[in-house]
GROMACS .gro file of C-alpha atoms in nm:
model
  200
    1MET     CA    1   0.033  -0.043  -0.040
    2PHE     CA    2   0.255   0.255   0.114
    3PRO     CA    3   0.588   0.310  -0.115
    4GLU     CA    4   0.851   0.081  -0.034
    5ARG     CA    5   1.151   0.463  -0.151
    6ILE     CA    6   1.036   0.796  -0.224
    7GLU     CA    7   1.334   1.012  -0.419
    8THR     CA    8   1.281   1.388  -0.436
    9GLU     CA    9   1.523   1.603  -0.547
   10ARG     CA   10   1.748   1.568  -0.259
   11LEU     CA   11   1.661   1.305  -0.028
   12VAL     CA   12   1.579   0.933  -0.019
   13LEU     CA   13   1.305   0.797   0.230
   14GLU     CA   14   1.320   0.467   0.276
   15PRO     CA   15   1.054   0.257   0.533
   16LEU     CA   16   1.154   0.306   0.909
   17THR     CA   17   1.206  -0.134   0.960
   18THR     CA   18   1.534  -0.316   1.115
   19GLU     CA   19   1.616  -0.380   0.724
   20ASN     CA   20   1.659  -0.045   0.614
   21VAL     CA   21   1.815   0.113   0.965
   22ASP     CA   22   2.119   0.056   1.210
   23VAL     CA   23   1.912   0.070   1.495
   24LEU     CA   24   2.201   0.114   1.767
   25ALA     CA   25   2.279   0.441   1.518
   26LEU     CA   26   1.906   0.547   1.523
   27TYR     CA   27   1.898   0.462   1.887
   28ARG     CA   28   2.256   0.743   1.870
   29HIS     CA   29   2.047   1.009   1.778
   30CYS     CA   30   1.698   0.955   2.000
   31SER     CA   31   1.866   0.958   2.270
   32HIS     CA   32   2.058   1.160   2.547
   33HIS     CA   33   2.375   1.071   2.327
   34ASN     CA   34   2.248   1.341   2.071
   35PRO     CA   35   2.373   1.687   2.197
   36HIS     CA   36   2.084   1.854   2.048
   37ILE     CA   37   1.863   1.627   2.177
   38GLU     CA   38   1.688   1.859   2.412
   39GLU     CA   39   1.635   2.114   2.157
   40ILE     CA   40   1.473   1.842   1.921
   41THR     CA   41   1.233   1.721   2.154
   42GLU     CA   42   1.167   1.975   2.283
   43HIS     CA   43   0.818   2.046   2.072
   44ILE     CA   44   0.760   1.677   1.921
   45SER     CA   45   0.573   1.444   2.058
   46TRP     CA   46   0.806   1.180   2.216
   47GLU     CA   47   1.109   1.152   2.413
   48PRO     CA   48   1.411   1.103   2.414
   49HIS     CA   49   1.497   0.717   2.423
   50GLU     CA   50   1.704   0.527   2.713
   51THR     CA   51   1.834   0.205   2.597
   52PRO     CA   52   1.853   0.087   2.227
   53LYS     CA   53   1.566  -0.218   2.348
   54GLU     CA   54   1.308   0.112   2.351
   55THR     CA   55   1.467   0.252   1.942
   56LEU     CA   56   1.427  -0.155   1.862
   57GLU     CA   57   1.049  -0.207   1.985
   58PHE     CA   58   0.954   0.170   1.903
   59VAL     CA   59   1.101   0.029   1.518
   60GLU     CA   60   0.922  -0.275   1.574
   61ALA     CA   61   0.593  -0.124   1.640
   62GLN     CA   62   0.620   0.130   1.342
   63GLU     CA   63   0.700  -0.208   1.110
   64THR     CA   64   0.358  -0.392   1.235
   65ALA     CA   65   0.174  -0.049   1.177
   66ARG     CA   66   0.312   0.017   0.846
   67ALA     CA   67   0.202  -0.369   0.745
   68ASN     CA   68  -0.154  -0.325   0.908
   69GLY     CA   69  -0.209  -0.057   0.695
   70GLU     CA   70  -0.188   0.199   1.000
   71ASP     CA   71   0.099   0.434   0.951
   72ALA     CA   72   0.426   0.439   0.669
   73THR     CA   73   0.744   0.573   0.865
   74TYR     CA   74   0.995   0.664   0.622
   75VAL     CA   75   1.382   0.746   0.759
   76ILE     CA   76   1.468   1.025   0.641
   77ARG     CA   77   1.855   1.018   0.399
   78PRO     CA   78   1.970   1.296   0.235
   79LYS     CA   79   2.137   1.151  -0.154
   80ALA     CA   80   2.469   1.212  -0.333
   81GLY     CA   81   2.610   1.528  -0.354
   82GLU     CA   82   2.448   1.647   0.038
   83ASP     CA   83   2.603   1.749   0.318
   84GLY     CA   84   2.581   1.416   0.544
   85ALA     CA   85   2.510   1.195   0.238
   86GLY     CA   86   2.389   0.894   0.354
   87GLU     CA   87   2.323   0.976   0.737
   88ILE     CA   88   2.004   0.968   0.904
   89ALA     CA   89   1.887   1.305   0.916
   90GLY     CA   90   1.556   1.221   1.094
   91ALA     CA   91   1.227   1.080   1.030
   92THR     CA   92   0.860   1.092   0.878
   93GLY     CA   93   0.547   0.994   0.856
   94LEU     CA   94   0.192   0.937   0.714
   95HIS     CA   95  -0.126   0.841   0.923
   96PRO     CA   96  -0.382   0.734   0.765
   97GLU     CA   97  -0.746   0.866   0.968
   98TRP     CA   98  -0.918   0.661   0.649
   99ASP     CA   99  -1.216   0.765   0.833
  100ARG     CA  100  -1.161   1.085   0.813
  101ARG     CA  101  -1.056   1.061   0.536
  102THR     CA  102  -0.700   1.200   0.597
  103GLY     CA  103  -0.355   1.213   0.634
  104VAL     CA  104  -0.155   1.330   0.899
  105LEU     CA  105   0.246   1.453   0.851
  106GLY     CA  106   0.498   1.393   1.115
  107ALA     CA  107   0.845   1.454   1.078
  108TRP     CA  108   1.219   1.544   1.278
  109LEU     CA  109   1.505   1.622   1.166
  110ARG     CA  110   1.895   1.581   1.376
  111LYS     CA  111   2.011   1.945   1.406
  112PRO     CA  112   2.263   1.927   1.146
  113PHE     CA  113   1.975   1.894   0.885
  114TRP     CA  114   1.772   2.215   0.955
  115GLY     CA  115   1.702   2.511   0.753
  116ARG     CA  116   1.763   2.324   0.468
  117GLY     CA  117   1.408   2.319   0.388
  118TYR     CA  118   1.421   1.907   0.408
  119SER     CA  119   1.070   1.936   0.616
  120GLY     CA  120   0.881   2.119   0.240
  121GLU     CA  121   1.063   1.851   0.007
  122ARG     CA  122   0.965   1.577   0.253
  123ALA     CA  123   0.574   1.653   0.335
  124ALA     CA  124   0.503   1.750  -0.130
  125ALA     CA  125   0.625   1.401  -0.124
  126LEU     CA  126   0.405   1.310   0.091
  127MET     CA  127   0.114   1.511  -0.024
  128GLU     CA  128   0.210   1.283  -0.367
  129VAL     CA  129   0.126   0.960  -0.169
  130ALA     CA  130  -0.153   1.057   0.027
  131PHE     CA  131  -0.347   1.226  -0.275
  132ASP     CA  132  -0.213   0.971  -0.546
  133ARG     CA  133  -0.208   0.645  -0.419
  134LEU     CA  134  -0.418   0.596  -0.120
  135ASP     CA  135  -0.701   0.831  -0.226
  136LEU     CA  136  -0.760   1.068   0.079
  137GLU     CA  137  -0.920   1.413   0.059
  138LEU     CA  138  -0.706   1.593   0.305
  139VAL     CA  139  -0.373   1.632   0.504
  140ALA     CA  140  -0.324   1.795   0.784
  141VAL     CA  141  -0.044   1.860   1.005
  142THR     CA  142  -0.010   2.035   1.314
  143HIS     CA  143   0.313   2.207   1.562
  144HIS     CA  144   0.308   2.284   1.912
  145ALA     CA  145   0.245   2.658   2.056
  146GLY     CA  146   0.561   2.775   2.056
  147ASN     CA  147   0.731   2.596   1.824
  148GLU     CA  148   0.857   2.895   1.544
  149LYS     CA  149   1.075   2.637   1.374
  150SER     CA  150   0.829   2.428   1.265
  151ARG     CA  151   0.569   2.741   1.189
  152ARG     CA  152   0.788   2.864   0.911
  153ALA     CA  153   0.860   2.534   0.816
  154ILE     CA  154   0.515   2.451   0.717
  155GLU     CA  155   0.370   2.744   0.652
  156LYS     CA  156   0.588   2.807   0.418
  157TYR     CA  157   0.517   2.473   0.220
  158VAL     CA  158   0.133   2.465   0.344
  159GLU     CA  159   0.099   2.822   0.133
  160ALA     CA  160   0.298   2.675  -0.130
  161HIS     CA  161   0.053   2.408  -0.191
  162GLY     CA  162  -0.243   2.579  -0.151
  163GLY     CA  163  -0.330   2.504   0.192
  164GLN     CA  164  -0.453   2.713   0.515
  165HIS     CA  165  -0.427   2.736   0.873
  166GLU     CA  166  -0.693   2.607   1.058
  167GLY     CA  167  -0.648   2.714   1.427
  168ARG     CA  168  -0.565   2.651   1.790
  169LEU     CA  169  -0.660   2.374   1.928
  170ARG     CA  170  -0.600   2.337   2.327
  171ASN     CA  171  -0.468   2.092   2.507
  172TYR     CA  172  -0.382   1.904   2.174
  173HIS     CA  173  -0.086   1.714   2.224
  174PRO     CA  174  -0.041   1.525   2.552
  175ASP     CA  175   0.286   1.636   2.758
  176PRO     CA  176   0.526   1.594   3.059
  177ASP     CA  177   0.473   1.850   3.187
  178GLY     CA  178   0.104   1.867   3.095
  179PRO     CA  179  -0.096   1.927   2.820
  180ALA     CA  180   0.021   2.135   2.496
  181ASP     CA  181  -0.186   2.362   2.219
  182ALA     CA  182  -0.136   2.280   1.910
  183HIS     CA  183  -0.203   2.502   1.532
  184ARG     CA  184  -0.297   2.285   1.234
  185TYR     CA  185  -0.252   2.316   0.947
  186THR     CA  186  -0.465   2.181   0.644
  187VAL     CA  187  -0.469   2.097   0.241
  188THR     CA  188  -0.750   1.979   0.037
  189ARG     CA  189  -0.653   1.745  -0.266
  190GLU     CA  190  -0.782   2.036  -0.482
  191GLN     CA  191  -0.545   2.308  -0.377
  192TRP     CA  192  -0.290   2.070  -0.380
  193ALA     CA  193  -0.417   2.028  -0.764
  194GLN     CA  194  -0.470   2.293  -0.821
  195ASN     CA  195  -0.139   2.461  -0.687
  196ARG     CA  196   0.101   2.107  -0.774
  197GLY     CA  197   0.439   2.172  -0.784
  198ASP     CA  198   0.465   2.565  -0.718
  199GLY     CA  199   0.595   2.361  -0.344
  200GLU     CA  200   0.925   2.135  -0.510
   0.00000   0.00000   0.00000
């Protein structure tokens, strides 16, 4: 159902599986071994991994969700010619809410890969999957209130594809410090079709 490999101009997205990812390498990026982990996880819904076993269980859970058609999580790697080519730059996901005909996007990137426009590039590729392959009618994305880096990136690619900011959702994201507000953005199939190619 979900593509096994997605290529964009500068990125390769492959399913987050034990076959495609060195679990120990991923653990180093998702744990306190990563010197930037506090910045990376400040505004996202997962906590730094405590053990390699936790990372393995996470990857296995993604494999199961993918097999069941519930989630498509991909590892992001820059292509040859990009700084850090072949490295794990981060991960991205497309979560279909089949009953709502909606695909929800998510992503995180390691700090050395911030500011390159990768977020918009992978979002464009996943929108194409959502609309062309999965026949969904809406793509949605949220960010925690106060996450200015994500806000700027999301606004840029949502606008490029004809979408809009829907509003602020109170107490939307669970968080160890208490529920956090979120901002939600959407792009419809019609908006995407009319603006196709403009954000790539």
